[in-house]
Amino acid sequence: MSGLQSVNWQTASNRQAHHTDRFNSQDLIVRRGQPFHVSLTLYRGLSSGGRVTFTASTGPYPSESAKTKAVFPLSNGTSSSGWGAQLVSNRDNVLNISILSPANAPIGRYTLDMQISSQGSDSTLKVGTFILLFNPWLQADGVFMSNHAEREEYVQEDAGIIFVGSTNRIGMIGWNYGQFEEGILNICLSVLDNSLNFRRDPATDVARRNDPRYIGRVLSAMVNSNDDNGVLAGNWSGSYTGGRDPRNWNGSVEILKEWQRSGFRPVRYGQCWVFAGTLNTVLRCLGIPSRVITNFNSAHDTDRNLSVDVYYDPLGRPIDKGSDSVWNFHVWNEAWFVRPDLGPSYNGWQVLDATPQERSQGVFQCGPASVIAIREGNVDWDFDMPFIFAEVNADRITWIYESNGALKKNSSDTHSVGKYISTKAVGSNSRMDVTEKYKYPEGSSQERQVFEKALGKLKPRASFSATSASSLAREEREPSISGRFKIAGVLAVGKEVNLILMLKNLTSDTKTVTVNMTAWTIVYNGTLVHEVWKDSVTKSLNPEEEIEHPVKITYAQYEKYLKADNMIRTTAVCQVTDEPEVVVERDVILDNPTLTLEVLDEARVQKPVNVQMLFSNPLDEPVKDCVLMVEGSGLLLGSLKIDVPALRPKERSRVRFEILPTRSGTKQLLANFSCNKFPAIKAMLSVDVAE
């Protein structure tokens, strides 16, 4: 009988051909629908009548009917569809074999066995294991992406930019996706094996892993810990004891590794960009092209009426009432694949959102929802369309509690939600605006038509009745005054915040205005943390006069209550007797002091490089408990944590550390500096690494 002496998986050449050579792993990693080569050395040559059959199987209950197991002969010709093995050469006991998987095979870890039958006796030999991934390079694969530059960005790029902030201050943070780092692929496969679906019915779950729609939906549930011991626990309270402030993470690698190390216990804590950054890592790792999307003024509509209600009390204080809210920004993902369930015109980018906001089919999961279908208002299609449509299109309705406790509708705004929808541009760190992919131009006839269509599908009776936004606008009385907050001076943590409330009389009569103002520190999703300032004034405005009322909020007032978001919400409720109140609101973002990174030597592969961090304490008080966290795929393994000595007022700190680049090209170094006065200061540096 012929035994198997050795197996050569030809890992280097296979991985190059399959675009998996960037993975830091010993495994053979190949993509579906594309042949890979393996050399088998037998103890004895194959006799002329000998037959060889291979079995490829995946999951705990492989079956041919579920397509999680395939039995196929070694042949000289090529197989039509399904799995096949072709004999390339056979000499000196060495079989060179080419193995082909179908372009729609389930992805995951496979076992390959071979059976040799000769002269009436059979022997079964274990060949070994390999990992099969989606193949965006192959036209027959549902994740195929034809554009080379886009494929490089959305599959192969392991660092990126996520946009944060607010409509009037768009900021960016770097994120280390690190999908090729050691152990990450195995953790991504564990994410699938920890899902509720796998635990309930592993055979069916593994069989469905051929479908990027299915995998995307499962991952959107698994990256949050609600329901299923998923990767990340969300926390928007402003208090993060027992975990890490979400703003401190530099990337997904540390999060995924910590989840695995703890025996798959949720990592604390995440907020939207942390969920999206982590989901992006898993999608790219498995071979589904993906990108991170930020939506500014993102609506969270809990009751499917395409409007979000916000409330104020008579003194101008915002009220946390009801679960509707408008987030300063919200971050989700788009993944690229076909939608045979919807039809070819809806192929392409699909929204997936791993932030736990609303249940879908009983579980905190969201998507895939076709971006094109969102633009067309097809809210009755799969999956979770009404919620995502509302995130970018909802009308914002303002309500005010009168002093007698009655609730009065104040105004509705059809334009403020869903602004500057952003993603990192291909091949650069600039911002690409994709708003027009999600909706027709604001105020265009198509835009309102789509809104009415969506409303009609969600509330067939109500769509053209008095609840629709267009008729609400007509009922409202035109206010006689207008107001806005203007920034005066710099906005920086540690400095006084100076704003000017501009009030304008829009009429030709004299008006007396009573203004109730408050300022609160907030979390970016609108969670009120603490009131830090309030004031009331009465002003008289001559006909068509515009006046300025200064607002000053000192560091001493906000210091204790400012969160890592650095956000303060200022509100003014302006009342002219017997007229509807005018609500003026502005969220301001304070700048952190600068953290500077500089490379001190030329960066070369496998040569240690010195990097220097510079930081000056801008405050008139000391800062302590300072920690610097550094990471960057291809620049250092894992992450560095450096304790930085306390700093006296105005003192400058300089910290040197060493990195060891492992791959050439432009790599991204990320740093997060935290101390008792500054919870999360970010820095990012592009490092060009020579061979």
mmCIF file with all atom_site columns, N, CA, C and O in Angstrom, residues 492-519:
data_model
loop_
_atom_site.group_PDB
_atom_site.id
_atom_site.type_symbol
_atom_site.label_atom_id
_atom_site.label_alt_id
_atom_site.label_comp_id
_atom_site.label_asym_id
_atom_site.label_entity_id
_atom_site.label_seq_id
_atom_site.pdbx_PDB_ins_code
_atom_site.Cartn_x
_atom_site.Cartn_y
_atom_site.Cartn_z
_atom_site.occupancy
_atom_site.B_iso_or_equiv
_atom_site.pdbx_formal_charge
_atom_site.auth_seq_id
_atom_site.auth_comp_id
_atom_site.auth_asym_id
_atom_site.auth_atom_id
_atom_site.pdbx_PDB_model_num
ATOM 1   N N  . ALA A 1 492 ? -10.083 75.425 22.720 1.00 0.00 ? 492 ALA A N  1
ATOM 2   C CA . ALA A 1 492 ? -9.045  74.485 23.130 1.00 0.00 ? 492 ALA A CA 1
ATOM 3   C C  . ALA A 1 492 ? -9.297  74.051 24.564 1.00 0.00 ? 492 ALA A C  1
ATOM 4   O O  . ALA A 1 492 ? -9.731  74.849 25.401 1.00 0.00 ? 492 ALA A O  1
ATOM 5   N N  . VAL A 1 493 ? -9.036  72.764 24.828 1.00 0.00 ? 493 VAL A N  1
ATOM 6   C CA . VAL A 1 493 ? -9.178  72.257 26.194 1.00 0.00 ? 493 VAL A CA 1
ATOM 7   C C  . VAL A 1 493 ? -8.212  73.029 27.103 1.00 0.00 ? 493 VAL A C  1
ATOM 8   O O  . VAL A 1 493 ? -7.032  73.160 26.777 1.00 0.00 ? 493 VAL A O  1
ATOM 9   N N  . GLY A 1 494 ? -8.715  73.530 28.214 1.00 0.00 ? 494 GLY A N  1
ATOM 10  C CA . GLY A 1 494 ? -7.883  74.306 29.126 1.00 0.00 ? 494 GLY A CA 1
ATOM 11  C C  . GLY A 1 494 ? -8.097  75.798 28.977 1.00 0.00 ? 494 GLY A C  1
ATOM 12  O O  . GLY A 1 494 ? -7.688  76.590 29.827 1.00 0.00 ? 494 GLY A O  1
ATOM 13  N N  . LYS A 1 495 ? -8.743  76.212 27.885 1.00 0.00 ? 495 LYS A N  1
ATOM 14  C CA . LYS A 1 495 ? -9.000  77.635 27.651 1.00 0.00 ? 495 LYS A CA 1
ATOM 15  C C  . LYS A 1 495 ? -10.478 77.933 27.857 1.00 0.00 ? 495 LYS A C  1
ATOM 16  O O  . LYS A 1 495 ? -11.330 77.046 27.805 1.00 0.00 ? 495 LYS A O  1
ATOM 17  N N  . GLU A 1 496 ? -10.763 79.223 28.060 1.00 0.00 ? 496 GLU A N  1
ATOM 18  C CA . GLU A 1 496 ? -12.137 79.670 28.151 1.00 0.00 ? 496 GLU A CA 1
ATOM 19  C C  . GLU A 1 496 ? -12.825 79.496 26.796 1.00 0.00 ? 496 GLU A C  1
ATOM 20  O O  . GLU A 1 496 ? -12.215 79.719 25.748 1.00 0.00 ? 496 GLU A O  1
ATOM 21  N N  . VAL A 1 497 ? -14.089 79.064 26.817 1.00 0.00 ? 497 VAL A N  1
ATOM 22  C CA . VAL A 1 497 ? -14.865 78.952 25.578 1.00 0.00 ? 497 VAL A CA 1
ATOM 23  C C  . VAL A 1 497 ? -15.636 80.257 25.383 1.00 0.00 ? 497 VAL A C  1
ATOM 24  O O  . VAL A 1 497 ? -16.422 80.654 26.249 1.00 0.00 ? 497 VAL A O  1
ATOM 25  N N  . ASN A 1 498 ? -15.372 80.945 24.284 1.00 0.00 ? 498 ASN A N  1
ATOM 26  C CA . ASN A 1 498 ? -16.052 82.210 24.003 1.00 0.00 ? 498 ASN A CA 1
ATOM 27  C C  . ASN A 1 498 ? -16.945 82.080 22.783 1.00 0.00 ? 498 ASN A C  1
ATOM 28  O O  . ASN A 1 498 ? -16.477 81.778 21.686 1.00 0.00 ? 498 ASN A O  1
ATOM 29  N N  . LEU A 1 499 ? -18.239 82.304 22.988 1.00 0.00 ? 499 LEU A N  1
ATOM 30  C CA . LEU A 1 499 ? -19.203 82.282 21.896 1.00 0.00 ? 499 LEU A CA 1
ATOM 31  C C  . LEU A 1 499 ? -19.947 83.610 21.904 1.00 0.00 ? 499 LEU A C  1
ATOM 32  O O  . LEU A 1 499 ? -19.939 84.336 22.896 1.00 0.00 ? 499 LEU A O  1
ATOM 33  N N  . ILE A 1 500 ? -20.590 83.907 20.785 1.00 0.00 ? 500 ILE A N  1
ATOM 34  C CA . ILE A 1 500 ? -21.463 85.081 20.731 1.00 0.00 ? 500 ILE A CA 1
ATOM 35  C C  . ILE A 1 500 ? -22.824 84.610 20.243 1.00 0.00 ? 500 ILE A C  1
ATOM 36  O O  . ILE A 1 500 ? -22.916 83.941 19.202 1.00 0.00 ? 500 ILE A O  1
ATOM 37  N N  . LEU A 1 501 ? -23.865 84.911 21.027 1.00 0.00 ? 501 LEU A N  1
ATOM 38  C CA . LEU A 1 501 ? -25.217 84.635 20.557 1.00 0.00 ? 501 LEU A CA 1
ATOM 39  C C  . LEU A 1 501 ? -25.668 85.839 19.733 1.00 0.00 ? 501 LEU A C  1
ATOM 40  O O  . LEU A 1 501 ? -25.756 86.951 20.244 1.00 0.00 ? 501 LEU A O  1
ATOM 41  N N  . MET A 1 502 ? -25.882 85.617 18.444 1.00 0.00 ? 502 MET A N  1
ATOM 42  C CA . MET A 1 502 ? -26.338 86.678 17.546 1.00 0.00 ? 502 MET A CA 1
ATOM 43  C C  . MET A 1 502 ? -27.858 86.586 17.461 1.00 0.00 ? 502 MET A C  1
ATOM 44  O O  . MET A 1 502 ? -28.389 85.543 17.067 1.00 0.00 ? 502 MET A O  1
ATOM 45  N N  . LEU A 1 503 ? -28.548 87.670 17.830 1.00 0.00 ? 503 LEU A N  1
ATOM 46  C CA . LEU A 1 503 ? -30.014 87.681 17.743 1.00 0.00 ? 503 LEU A CA 1
ATOM 47  C C  . LEU A 1 503 ? -30.429 88.750 16.746 1.00 0.00 ? 503 LEU A C  1
ATOM 48  O O  . LEU A 1 503 ? -29.966 89.886 16.827 1.00 0.00 ? 503 LEU A O  1
ATOM 49  N N  . LYS A 1 504 ? -31.304 88.385 15.827 1.00 0.00 ? 504 LYS A N  1
ATOM 50  C CA . LYS A 1 504 ? -31.710 89.335 14.787 1.00 0.00 ? 504 LYS A CA 1
ATOM 51  C C  . LYS A 1 504 ? -33.229 89.481 14.794 1.00 0.00 ? 504 LYS A C  1
ATOM 52  O O  . LYS A 1 504 ? -33.964 88.486 14.821 1.00 0.00 ? 504 LYS A O  1
ATOM 53  N N  . ASN A 1 505 ? -33.686 90.730 14.793 1.00 0.00 ? 505 ASN A N  1
ATOM 54  C CA . ASN A 1 505 ? -35.107 91.027 14.669 1.00 0.00 ? 505 ASN A CA 1
ATOM 55  C C  . ASN A 1 505 ? -35.452 91.021 13.175 1.00 0.00 ? 505 ASN A C  1
ATOM 56  O O  . ASN A 1 505 ? -34.909 91.797 12.408 1.00 0.00 ? 505 ASN A O  1
ATOM 57  N N  . LEU A 1 506 ? -36.352 90.134 12.770 1.00 0.00 ? 506 LEU A N  1
ATOM 58  C CA . LEU A 1 506 ? -36.680 89.986 11.346 1.00 0.00 ? 506 LEU A CA 1
ATOM 59  C C  . LEU A 1 506 ? -37.859 90.878 10.930 1.00 0.00 ? 506 LEU A C  1
ATOM 60  O O  . LEU A 1 506 ? -38.282 90.836 9.780  1.00 0.00 ? 506 LEU A O  1
ATOM 61  N N  . THR A 1 507 ? -38.390 91.639 11.890 1.00 0.00 ? 507 THR A N  1
ATOM 62  C CA . THR A 1 507 ? -39.604 92.426 11.592 1.00 0.00 ? 507 THR A CA 1
ATOM 63  C C  . THR A 1 507 ? -39.310 93.927 11.659 1.00 0.00 ? 507 THR A C  1
ATOM 64  O O  . THR A 1 507 ? -38.208 94.346 12.031 1.00 0.00 ? 507 THR A O  1
ATOM 65  N N  . SER A 1 508 ? -40.340 94.721 11.320 1.00 0.00 ? 508 SER A N  1
ATOM 66  C CA . SER A 1 508 ? -40.190 96.180 11.420 1.00 0.00 ? 508 SER A CA 1
ATOM 67  C C  . SER A 1 508 ? -40.810 96.718 12.711 1.00 0.00 ? 508 SER A C  1
ATOM 68  O O  . SER A 1 508 ? -41.111 97.901 12.821 1.00 0.00 ? 508 SER A O  1
ATOM 69  N N  . ASP A 1 509 ? -41.032 95.840 13.693 1.00 0.00 ? 509 ASP A N  1
ATOM 70  C CA . ASP A 1 509 ? -41.497 96.282 15.024 1.00 0.00 ? 509 ASP A CA 1
ATOM 71  C C  . ASP A 1 509 ? -40.393 96.041 16.038 1.00 0.00 ? 509 ASP A C  1
ATOM 72  O O  . ASP A 1 509 ? -39.543 95.170 15.847 1.00 0.00 ? 509 ASP A O  1
ATOM 73  N N  . THR A 1 510 ? -40.434 96.773 17.129 1.00 0.00 ? 510 THR A N  1
ATOM 74  C CA . THR A 1 510 ? -39.500 96.505 18.227 1.00 0.00 ? 510 THR A CA 1
ATOM 75  C C  . THR A 1 510 ? -39.938 95.215 18.938 1.00 0.00 ? 510 THR A C  1
ATOM 76  O O  . THR A 1 510 ? -41.133 94.997 19.121 1.00 0.00 ? 510 THR A O  1
ATOM 77  N N  . LYS A 1 511 ? -38.961 94.357 19.297 1.00 0.00 ? 511 LYS A N  1
ATOM 78  C CA . LYS A 1 511 ? -39.282 93.082 19.957 1.00 0.00 ? 511 LYS A CA 1
ATOM 79  C C  . LYS A 1 511 ? -38.493 92.956 21.257 1.00 0.00 ? 511 LYS A C  1
ATOM 80  O O  . LYS A 1 511 ? -37.331 93.354 21.332 1.00 0.00 ? 511 LYS A O  1
ATOM 81  N N  . THR A 1 512 ? -39.146 92.397 22.268 1.00 0.00 ? 512 THR A N  1
ATOM 82  C CA . THR A 1 512 ? -38.461 92.086 23.522 1.00 0.00 ? 512 THR A CA 1
ATOM 83  C C  . THR A 1 512 ? -38.311 90.572 23.606 1.00 0.00 ? 512 THR A C  1
ATOM 84  O O  . THR A 1 512 ? -39.297 89.839 23.454 1.00 0.00 ? 512 THR A O  1
ATOM 85  N N  . VAL A 1 513 ? -37.074 90.133 23.803 1.00 0.00 ? 513 VAL A N  1
ATOM 86  C CA . VAL A 1 513 ? -36.783 88.692 23.796 1.00 0.00 ? 513 VAL A CA 1
ATOM 87  C C  . VAL A 1 513 ? -36.232 88.265 25.147 1.00 0.00 ? 513 VAL A C  1
ATOM 88  O O  . VAL A 1 513 ? -35.313 88.897 25.673 1.00 0.00 ? 513 VAL A O  1
ATOM 89  N N  . THR A 1 514 ? -36.804 87.196 25.689 1.00 0.00 ? 514 THR A N  1
ATOM 90  C CA . THR A 1 514 ? -36.231 86.571 26.881 1.00 0.00 ? 514 THR A CA 1
ATOM 91  C C  . THR A 1 514 ? -35.468 85.334 26.426 1.00 0.00 ? 514 THR A C  1
ATOM 92  O O  . THR A 1 514 ? -36.010 84.505 25.687 1.00 0.00 ? 514 THR A O  1
ATOM 93  N N  . VAL A 1 515 ? -34.194 85.246 26.846 1.00 0.00 ? 515 VAL A N  1
ATOM 94  C CA . VAL A 1 515 ? -33.344 84.154 26.382 1.00 0.00 ? 515 VAL A CA 1
ATOM 95  C C  . VAL A 1 515 ? -32.884 83.325 27.574 1.00 0.00 ? 515 VAL A C  1
ATOM 96  O O  . VAL A 1 515 ? -32.298 83.859 28.520 1.00 0.00 ? 515 VAL A O  1
ATOM 97  N N  . ASN A 1 516 ? -33.169 82.011 27.529 1.00 0.00 ? 516 ASN A N  1
ATOM 98  C CA . ASN A 1 516 ? -32.666 81.078 28.542 1.00 0.00 ? 516 ASN A CA 1
ATOM 99  C C  . ASN A 1 516 ? -31.592 80.214 27.907 1.00 0.00 ? 516 ASN A C  1
ATOM 100 O O  . ASN A 1 516 ? -31.853 79.511 26.930 1.00 0.00 ? 516 ASN A O  1
ATOM 101 N N  . MET A 1 517 ? -30.385 80.283 28.457 1.00 0.00 ? 517 MET A N  1
ATOM 102 C CA . MET A 1 517 ? -29.250 79.591 27.852 1.00 0.00 ? 517 MET A CA 1
ATOM 103 C C  . MET A 1 517 ? -28.652 78.560 28.805 1.00 0.00 ? 517 MET A C  1
ATOM 104 O O  . MET A 1 517 ? -28.603 78.797 30.020 1.00 0.00 ? 517 MET A O  1
ATOM 105 N N  . THR A 1 518 ? -28.212 77.441 28.239 1.00 0.00 ? 518 THR A N  1
ATOM 106 C CA . THR A 1 518 ? -27.489 76.444 29.035 1.00 0.00 ? 518 THR A CA 1
ATOM 107 C C  . THR A 1 518 ? -26.347 75.889 28.188 1.00 0.00 ? 518 THR A C  1
ATOM 108 O O  . THR A 1 518 ? -26.379 75.949 26.962 1.00 0.00 ? 518 THR A O  1
ATOM 109 N N  . ALA A 1 519 ? -25.356 75.321 28.877 1.00 0.00 ? 519 ALA A N  1
ATOM 110 C CA . ALA A 1 519 ? -24.293 74.576 28.188 1.00 0.00 ? 519 ALA A CA 1
ATOM 111 C C  . ALA A 1 519 ? -24.073 73.282 28.956 1.00 0.00 ? 519 ALA A C  1
ATOM 112 O O  . ALA A 1 519 ? -24.016 73.285 30.194 1.00 0.00 ? 519 ALA A O  1
#
